[in-house]
Coordinates of C-alpha atoms and ligand atoms in Angstrom, one line a residue:
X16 CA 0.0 0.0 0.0
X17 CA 1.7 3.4 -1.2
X18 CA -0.8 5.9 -0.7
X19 CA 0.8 9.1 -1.1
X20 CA 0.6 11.8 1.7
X21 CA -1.8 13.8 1.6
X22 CA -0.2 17.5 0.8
X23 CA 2.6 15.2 -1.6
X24 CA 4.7 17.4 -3.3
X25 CA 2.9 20.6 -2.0
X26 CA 4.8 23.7 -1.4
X27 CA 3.4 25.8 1.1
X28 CA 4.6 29.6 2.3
X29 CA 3.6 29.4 5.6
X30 CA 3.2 33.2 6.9
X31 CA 3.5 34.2 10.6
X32 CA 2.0 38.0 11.4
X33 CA 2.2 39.2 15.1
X34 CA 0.2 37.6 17.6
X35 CA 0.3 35.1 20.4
X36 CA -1.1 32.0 18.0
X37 CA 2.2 32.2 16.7
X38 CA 3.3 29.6 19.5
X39 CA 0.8 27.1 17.6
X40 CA 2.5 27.8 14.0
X41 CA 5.4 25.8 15.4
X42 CA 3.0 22.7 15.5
X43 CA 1.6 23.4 12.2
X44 CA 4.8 23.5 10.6
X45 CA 5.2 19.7 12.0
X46 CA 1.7 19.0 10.5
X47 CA 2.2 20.3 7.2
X48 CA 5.7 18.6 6.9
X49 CA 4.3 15.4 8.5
X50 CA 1.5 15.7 5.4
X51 CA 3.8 15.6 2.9
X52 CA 4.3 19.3 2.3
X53 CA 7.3 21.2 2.1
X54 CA 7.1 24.8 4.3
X55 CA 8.9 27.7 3.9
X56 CA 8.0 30.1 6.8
X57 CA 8.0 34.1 6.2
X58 CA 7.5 35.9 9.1
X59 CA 6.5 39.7 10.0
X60 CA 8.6 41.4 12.4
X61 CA 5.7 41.6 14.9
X62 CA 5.8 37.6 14.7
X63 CA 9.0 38.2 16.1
X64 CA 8.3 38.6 19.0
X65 CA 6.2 36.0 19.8
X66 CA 7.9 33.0 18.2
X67 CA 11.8 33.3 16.8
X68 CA 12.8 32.4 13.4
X69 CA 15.2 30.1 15.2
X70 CA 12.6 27.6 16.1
X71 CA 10.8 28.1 13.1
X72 CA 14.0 27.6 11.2
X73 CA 14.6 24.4 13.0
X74 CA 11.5 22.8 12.5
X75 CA 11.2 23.9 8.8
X76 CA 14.5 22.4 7.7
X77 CA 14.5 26.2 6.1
X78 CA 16.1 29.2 6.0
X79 CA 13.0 31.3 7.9
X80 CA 12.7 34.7 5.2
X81 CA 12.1 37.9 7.5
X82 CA 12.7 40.8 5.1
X83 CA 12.2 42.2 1.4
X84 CA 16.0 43.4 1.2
X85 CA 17.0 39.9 2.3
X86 CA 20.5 40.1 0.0
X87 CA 20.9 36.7 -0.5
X88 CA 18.1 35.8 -3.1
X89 CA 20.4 36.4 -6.5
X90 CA 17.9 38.7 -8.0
X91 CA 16.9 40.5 -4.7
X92 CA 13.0 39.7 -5.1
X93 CA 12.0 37.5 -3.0
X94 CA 8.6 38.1 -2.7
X95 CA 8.6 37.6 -6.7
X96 CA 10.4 33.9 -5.8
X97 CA 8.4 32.7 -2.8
X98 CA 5.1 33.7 -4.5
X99 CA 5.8 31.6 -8.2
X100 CA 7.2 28.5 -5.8
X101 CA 4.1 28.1 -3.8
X102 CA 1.2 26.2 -4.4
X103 CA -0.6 28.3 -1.4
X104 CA 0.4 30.8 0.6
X105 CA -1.1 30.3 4.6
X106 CA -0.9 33.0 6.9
X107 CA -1.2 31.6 10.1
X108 CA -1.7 33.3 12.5
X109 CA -3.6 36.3 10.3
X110 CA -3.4 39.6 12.9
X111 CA -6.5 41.7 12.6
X112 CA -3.5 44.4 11.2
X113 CA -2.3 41.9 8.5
X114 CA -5.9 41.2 7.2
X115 CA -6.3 45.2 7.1
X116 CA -3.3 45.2 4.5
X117 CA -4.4 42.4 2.7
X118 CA -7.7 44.1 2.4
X119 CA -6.0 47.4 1.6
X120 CA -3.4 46.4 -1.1
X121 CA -0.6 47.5 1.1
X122 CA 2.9 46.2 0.4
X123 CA 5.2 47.5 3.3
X124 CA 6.7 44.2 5.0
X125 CA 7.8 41.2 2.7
X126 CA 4.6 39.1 3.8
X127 CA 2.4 41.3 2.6
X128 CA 4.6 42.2 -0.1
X129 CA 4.6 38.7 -1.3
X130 CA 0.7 38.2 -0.8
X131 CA 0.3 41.0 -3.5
X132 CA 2.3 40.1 -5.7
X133 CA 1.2 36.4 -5.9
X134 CA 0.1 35.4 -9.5
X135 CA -3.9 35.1 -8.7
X136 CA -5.1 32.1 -10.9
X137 CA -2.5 30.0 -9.3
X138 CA -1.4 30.7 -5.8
X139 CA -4.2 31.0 -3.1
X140 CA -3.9 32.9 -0.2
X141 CA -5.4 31.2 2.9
X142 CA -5.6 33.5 6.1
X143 CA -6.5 31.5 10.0
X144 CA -7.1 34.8 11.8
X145 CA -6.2 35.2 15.2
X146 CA -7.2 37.8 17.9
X147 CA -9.5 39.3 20.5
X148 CA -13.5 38.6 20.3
X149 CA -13.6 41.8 20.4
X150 CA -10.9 43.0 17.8
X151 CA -12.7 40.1 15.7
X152 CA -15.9 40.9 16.2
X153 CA -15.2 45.0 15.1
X154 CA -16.6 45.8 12.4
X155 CA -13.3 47.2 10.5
X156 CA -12.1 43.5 10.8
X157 CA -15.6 42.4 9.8
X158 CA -15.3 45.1 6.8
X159 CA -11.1 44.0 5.9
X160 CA -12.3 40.2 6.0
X161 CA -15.1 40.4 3.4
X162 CA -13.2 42.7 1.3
X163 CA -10.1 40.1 1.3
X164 CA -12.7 37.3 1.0
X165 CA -14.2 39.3 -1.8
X166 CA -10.4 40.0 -3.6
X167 CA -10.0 36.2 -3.4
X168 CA -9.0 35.2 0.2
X169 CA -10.0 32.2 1.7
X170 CA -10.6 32.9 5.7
X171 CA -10.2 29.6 7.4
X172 CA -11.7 29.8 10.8
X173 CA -11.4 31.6 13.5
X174 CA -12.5 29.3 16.2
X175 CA -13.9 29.9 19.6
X176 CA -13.2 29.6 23.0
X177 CA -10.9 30.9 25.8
X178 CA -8.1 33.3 24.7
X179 CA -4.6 34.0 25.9
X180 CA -6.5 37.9 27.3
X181 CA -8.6 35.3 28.9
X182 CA -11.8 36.4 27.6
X183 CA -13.9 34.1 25.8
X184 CA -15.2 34.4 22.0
X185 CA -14.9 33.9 18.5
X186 CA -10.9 34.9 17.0
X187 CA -9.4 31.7 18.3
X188 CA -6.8 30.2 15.7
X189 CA -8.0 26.9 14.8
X190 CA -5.8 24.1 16.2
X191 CA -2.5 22.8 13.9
X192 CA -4.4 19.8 13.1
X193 CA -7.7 22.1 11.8
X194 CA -5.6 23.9 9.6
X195 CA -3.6 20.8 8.2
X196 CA -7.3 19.2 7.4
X197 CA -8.7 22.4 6.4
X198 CA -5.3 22.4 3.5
X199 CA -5.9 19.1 2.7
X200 CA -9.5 19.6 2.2
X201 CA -8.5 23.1 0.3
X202 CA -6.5 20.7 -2.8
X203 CA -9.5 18.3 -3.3
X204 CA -12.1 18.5 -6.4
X205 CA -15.1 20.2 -5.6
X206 CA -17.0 17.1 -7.1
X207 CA -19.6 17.2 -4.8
X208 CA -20.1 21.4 -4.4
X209 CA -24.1 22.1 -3.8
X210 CA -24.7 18.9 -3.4
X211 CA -25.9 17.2 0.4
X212 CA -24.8 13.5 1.7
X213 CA -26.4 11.3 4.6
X214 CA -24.1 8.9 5.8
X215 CA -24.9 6.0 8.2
X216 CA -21.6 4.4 10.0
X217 CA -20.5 2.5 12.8
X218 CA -22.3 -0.8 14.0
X219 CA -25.4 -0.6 16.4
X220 CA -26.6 -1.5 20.1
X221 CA -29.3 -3.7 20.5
X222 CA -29.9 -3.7 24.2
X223 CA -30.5 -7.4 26.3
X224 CA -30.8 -6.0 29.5
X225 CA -29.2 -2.8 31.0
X226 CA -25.3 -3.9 30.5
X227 CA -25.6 -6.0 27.9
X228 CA -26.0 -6.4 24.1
X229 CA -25.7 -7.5 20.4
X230 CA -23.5 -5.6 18.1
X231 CA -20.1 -6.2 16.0
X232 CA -16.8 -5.4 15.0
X233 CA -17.7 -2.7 12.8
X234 CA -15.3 0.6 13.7
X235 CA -16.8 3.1 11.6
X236 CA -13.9 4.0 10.1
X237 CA -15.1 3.9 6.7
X238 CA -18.5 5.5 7.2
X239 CA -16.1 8.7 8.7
X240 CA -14.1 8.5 6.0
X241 CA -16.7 9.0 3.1
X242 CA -17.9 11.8 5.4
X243 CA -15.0 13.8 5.1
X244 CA -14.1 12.8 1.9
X245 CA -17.4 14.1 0.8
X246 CA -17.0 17.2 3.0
X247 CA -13.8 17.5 0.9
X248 CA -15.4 17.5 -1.8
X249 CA -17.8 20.3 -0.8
X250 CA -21.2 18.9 0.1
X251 CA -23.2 19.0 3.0
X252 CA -22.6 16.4 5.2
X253 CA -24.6 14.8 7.9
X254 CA -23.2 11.5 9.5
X255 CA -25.6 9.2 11.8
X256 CA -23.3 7.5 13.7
X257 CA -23.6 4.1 15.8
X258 CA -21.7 3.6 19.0
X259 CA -18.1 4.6 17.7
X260 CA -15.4 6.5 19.3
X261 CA -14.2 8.6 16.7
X262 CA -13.7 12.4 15.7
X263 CA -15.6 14.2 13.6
X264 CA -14.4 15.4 10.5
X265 CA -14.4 18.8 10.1
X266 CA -17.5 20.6 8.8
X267 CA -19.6 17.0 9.2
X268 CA -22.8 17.5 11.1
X269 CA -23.4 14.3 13.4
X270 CA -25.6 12.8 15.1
X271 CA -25.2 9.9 17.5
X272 CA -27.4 7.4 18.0
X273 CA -27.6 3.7 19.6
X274 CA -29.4 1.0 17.8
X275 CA -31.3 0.1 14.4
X276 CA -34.0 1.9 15.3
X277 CA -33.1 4.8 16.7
X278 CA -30.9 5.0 13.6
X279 CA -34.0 4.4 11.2
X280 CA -35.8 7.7 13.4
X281 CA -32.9 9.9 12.8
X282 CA -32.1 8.8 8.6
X283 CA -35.7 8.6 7.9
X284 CA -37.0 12.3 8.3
X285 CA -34.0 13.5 7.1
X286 CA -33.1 11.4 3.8
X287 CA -35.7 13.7 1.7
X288 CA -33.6 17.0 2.5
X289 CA -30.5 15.1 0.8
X290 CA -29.3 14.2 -2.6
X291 CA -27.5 11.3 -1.8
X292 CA -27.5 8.6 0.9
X293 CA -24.8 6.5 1.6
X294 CA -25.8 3.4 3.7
X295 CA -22.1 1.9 5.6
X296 CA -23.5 1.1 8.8
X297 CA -23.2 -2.3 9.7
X298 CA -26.6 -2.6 11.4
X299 CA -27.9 -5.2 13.3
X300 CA -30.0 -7.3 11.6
X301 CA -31.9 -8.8 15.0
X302 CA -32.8 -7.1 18.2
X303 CA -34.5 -8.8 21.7
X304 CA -38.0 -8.7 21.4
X305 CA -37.8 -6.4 25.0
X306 CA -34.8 -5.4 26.6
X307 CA -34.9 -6.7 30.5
X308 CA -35.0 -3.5 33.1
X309 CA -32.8 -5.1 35.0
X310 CA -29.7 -7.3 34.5
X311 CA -30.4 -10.9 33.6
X312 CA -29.1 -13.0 36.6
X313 CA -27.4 -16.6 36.5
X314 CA -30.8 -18.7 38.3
X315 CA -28.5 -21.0 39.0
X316 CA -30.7 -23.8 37.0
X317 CA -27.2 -24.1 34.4
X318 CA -30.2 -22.9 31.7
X319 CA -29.3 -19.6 29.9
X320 CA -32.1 -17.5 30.0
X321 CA -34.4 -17.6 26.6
X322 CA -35.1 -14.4 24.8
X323 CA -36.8 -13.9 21.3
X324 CA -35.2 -11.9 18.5
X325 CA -37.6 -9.7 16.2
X326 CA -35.8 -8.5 13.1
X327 CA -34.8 -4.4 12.9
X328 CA -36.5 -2.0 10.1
X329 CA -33.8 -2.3 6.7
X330 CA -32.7 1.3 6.4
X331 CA -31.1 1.4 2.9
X332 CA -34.3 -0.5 1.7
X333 CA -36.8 2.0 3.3
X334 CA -34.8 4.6 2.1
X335 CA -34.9 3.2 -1.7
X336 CA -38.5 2.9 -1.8
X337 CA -39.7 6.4 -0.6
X338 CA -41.2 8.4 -3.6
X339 CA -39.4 9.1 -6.0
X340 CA -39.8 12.7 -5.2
X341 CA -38.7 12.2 -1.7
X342 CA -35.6 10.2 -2.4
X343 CA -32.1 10.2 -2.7
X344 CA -29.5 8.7 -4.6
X345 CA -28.4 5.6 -2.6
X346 CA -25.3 3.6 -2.2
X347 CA -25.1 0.3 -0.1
X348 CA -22.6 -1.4 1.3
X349 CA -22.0 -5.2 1.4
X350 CA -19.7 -6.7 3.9
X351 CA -19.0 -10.5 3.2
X352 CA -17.2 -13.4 4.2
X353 CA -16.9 -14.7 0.2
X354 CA -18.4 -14.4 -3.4
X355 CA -18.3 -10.9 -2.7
X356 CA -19.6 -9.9 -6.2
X357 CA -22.3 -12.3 -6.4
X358 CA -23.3 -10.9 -2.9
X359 CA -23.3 -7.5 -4.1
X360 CA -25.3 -7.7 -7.0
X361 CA -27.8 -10.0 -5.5
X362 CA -28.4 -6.8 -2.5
X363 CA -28.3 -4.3 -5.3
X364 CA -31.2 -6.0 -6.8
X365 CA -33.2 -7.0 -3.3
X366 CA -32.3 -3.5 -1.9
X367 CA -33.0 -1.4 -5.5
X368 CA -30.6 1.0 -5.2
X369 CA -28.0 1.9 -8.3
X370 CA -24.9 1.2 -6.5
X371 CA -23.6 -1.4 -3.8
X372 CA -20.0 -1.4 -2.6
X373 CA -18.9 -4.7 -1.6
X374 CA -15.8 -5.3 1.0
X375 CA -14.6 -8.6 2.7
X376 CA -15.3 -7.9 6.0
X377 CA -13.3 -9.9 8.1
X378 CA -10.5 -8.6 6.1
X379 CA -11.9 -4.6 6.9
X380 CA -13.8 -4.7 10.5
X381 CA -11.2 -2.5 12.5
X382 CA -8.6 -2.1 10.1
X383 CA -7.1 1.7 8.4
X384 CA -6.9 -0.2 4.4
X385 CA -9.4 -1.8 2.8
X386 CA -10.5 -2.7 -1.0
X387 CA -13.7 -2.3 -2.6
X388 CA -16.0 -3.4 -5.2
X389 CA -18.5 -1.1 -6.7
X390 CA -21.0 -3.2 -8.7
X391 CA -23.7 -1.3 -10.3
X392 CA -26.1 -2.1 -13.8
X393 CA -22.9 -1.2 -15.8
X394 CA -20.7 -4.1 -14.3
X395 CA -18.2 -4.2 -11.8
X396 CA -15.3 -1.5 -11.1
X397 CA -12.1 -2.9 -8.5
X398 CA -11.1 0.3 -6.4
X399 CA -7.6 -1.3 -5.2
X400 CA -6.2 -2.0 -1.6
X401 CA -5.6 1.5 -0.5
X402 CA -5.9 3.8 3.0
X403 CA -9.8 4.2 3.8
X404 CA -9.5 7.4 3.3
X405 CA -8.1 7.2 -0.4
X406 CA -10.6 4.7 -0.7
X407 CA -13.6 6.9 0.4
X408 CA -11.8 9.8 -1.6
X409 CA -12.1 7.6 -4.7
X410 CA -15.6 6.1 -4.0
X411 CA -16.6 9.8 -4.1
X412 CA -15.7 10.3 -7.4
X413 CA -17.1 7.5 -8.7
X414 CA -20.7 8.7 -7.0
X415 CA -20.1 11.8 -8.2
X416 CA -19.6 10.7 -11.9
X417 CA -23.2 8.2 -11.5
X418 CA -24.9 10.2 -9.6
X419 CA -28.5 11.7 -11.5
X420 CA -30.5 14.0 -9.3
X421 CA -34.2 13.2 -9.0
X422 CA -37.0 14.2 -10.7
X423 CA -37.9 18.1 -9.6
Ligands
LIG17 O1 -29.0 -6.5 4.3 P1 -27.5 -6.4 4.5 O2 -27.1 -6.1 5.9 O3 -26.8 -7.5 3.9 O4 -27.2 -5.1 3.6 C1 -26.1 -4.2 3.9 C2 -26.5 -2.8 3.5 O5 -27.8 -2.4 4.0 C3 -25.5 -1.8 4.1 O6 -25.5 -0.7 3.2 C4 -26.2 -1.4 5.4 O7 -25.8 -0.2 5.9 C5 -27.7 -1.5 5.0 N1 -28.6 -1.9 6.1 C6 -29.5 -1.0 6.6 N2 -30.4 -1.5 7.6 C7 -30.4 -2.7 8.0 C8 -29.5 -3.6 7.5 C9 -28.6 -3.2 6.5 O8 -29.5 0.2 6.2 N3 -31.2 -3.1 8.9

């Protein structure tokens, strides 16, 4: 497996303007490089102070660029050289001041020099501001960050929470890690821009007695990863998730839920309001006819105590035979044990939906790599062993290019 990192042979300007964020630029730099990108760091002279170039420097692997006259550049310009290198240019942290030259035009210091005079089809400029609620919430900084947004800026952030004044607000920096995702997420296709995805992910609960229960091995792993790999890819996400302990990806709205049903309640109302559903939950397919109030005890008989199993509401097939006015595009998933193409064809009938995804389970449940097989009217198409998150990026695509919207 050779997946390549996910900023591969990106070159980023990382730019550090004055504020106390700086101390998390340090981490980003680690992120970035860690991603696959290489960083070349320009800093103000207010950053300077907060952060030296020594540290940046060292964690860079590069020369940190501090000034416009910097004589060693052979031609003397190097906001001309950093600018044509870069496939983005990040300010991180963006002071209220810096976004007030950006939106002005103004050229004084080499990182807003170089901002200026980067060619504008080819190098975006990405700011993370950083400051006071206060100084964020003002409306000159309201004013400077719609007129760099409208001169081709993308504003990344700012988050909220406590802050180094120790007031509390909006004008956090996001974390090194948002940032990193939010990159990542900046260099994917827009395949799926407008359009809005339901996911269902993780395995369910089916409750025995208060303690106890049926569920399995699924991790959710893969249901995440289509749900930032189609918030990547610009739509509107919103992830029901079974019992799982993992993050959200950025920009997903989630809910969490327990067991089949409550997982039908939340996809049901909602599946109309989206364009496509994608079904990777591993849900169970049997639940106790009632769930004891209390714990079952041992009756010391040696007997195991009986209890009926009624069968849980089929999601994806509900989903698939809504109106045809009410309902999305819909993609299954088929976990099995062997004749994994057979399997997936025979669901894709029983099911009707226009695309299953068929995985070996055993050989996925738990594990980051995985390999699918999308089988659909047209035949089969092998996406090969891969991370699940290059996987989910390229099962995106290939929803994107089948998808048809419904009938208006
Ligand atoms: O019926 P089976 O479990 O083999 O089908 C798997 C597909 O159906 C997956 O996409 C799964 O998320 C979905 N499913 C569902 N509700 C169920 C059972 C499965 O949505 N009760």
């Amino acid at each position: 497996m050779s997946t390549p990192p996910d900023l591969h042979r990106k070159h980023i300007v990382l730019g550090l303007s004055g504020g106390i964020a700086c101390y998390k630029s340090a981490e980003l730099v680690r992120e970035l490089m860690r991603a696959g990108a290489g960083v070349q760091v320009v800093m103000t002279e207010a950053a300077t102070q907060f952060i030296t170039p020594v540290t940046m420097q060292a964690l860079s692997g590069r020369t940190v660029v501090l000034s416009q006259w910097d004589a060693r550049e052979p031609n003397n310009m190097a906001h001309i050289n950093l600018s044509r290198e870069a496939d983005a240019i990040l300010v991180a942290p963006a002071s209220a001041d810096f976004i007030a030259q950006i939106a002005q035009g103004r050229a004084d210091e080499l990182l807003s020099l170089l901002c200026l005079a980067r060619p504008l089809e080819r190098c975006p400029l990405l700011l993370a501001p950083a400051m006071n609620r206060e100084m964020w919430a003002h409306p000159a900084t309201q004013r400077n960050v719609a007129q760099a947004q409208a001169d081709g800026a993308i504003v990344l952030g700012p988050g909220a929470g406590d802050q180094a004044c120790g007031e509390t607000g909006d004008g956090r920096m996001l974390e090194a890690d948002e940032l990193r995702d939010e990159l990542i997420a900046f260099f994917q296709p827009r395949l799926l821009a407008g359009r809005s995805v339901l996911i269902t992910a993780g395995p369910t609960f089916e409750a025995i007695d208060p303690v106890r229960g049926i569920t399995n091995h699924s991790s959710g792993k893969m249901g995440f990863a289509v749900a930032r790999a189609a918030a990547e890819a610009g739509a509107r996400v919103t992830l029901v998730a079974g019992p799982v302990h993992l993050p959200t990806p950025r920009h997903v709205t989630r809910i969490d839920v327990t067991s089949a049903r409550q997982m039908h309640d939340a996809v049901l109302p909602r599946a109309p309001r989206h364009d496509i559903f994608v079904a990777t939950a591993a849900v169970a397919d049997w639940r106790p006819a009632s769930a004891g109030e209390q714990k079952l005890k041992k009756d010391g008989s040696g007997r195991p105590p009986a209890f009926e199993l009624v069968e849980n509401p089929d999601i994806l097939a509900t989903v698939a035979r809504l109106p045809a006015a009410d309902r999305p595009w819909c993609v299954g998933f088929a976990a099995e044990s062997h004749d994994l193409v057979r399997h997936a064809r025979e669901k894709l009938q029983r099911k009707g939906v226009p695309l299953v995804v068929g995985n070996l389970g055993p050989a996925t449940f738990g594990r980051d790599d995985n390999t699918l097989v999308l089988v659909d009217a047209a035949g089969e198409t092998e996406l090969p062993a891969a991370g699940k998150l290059a996987l989910a990026r390229d099962l995106v695509r290939e929803i994107a290019a089948r998808y048809t919207p419904r009938p208006a």
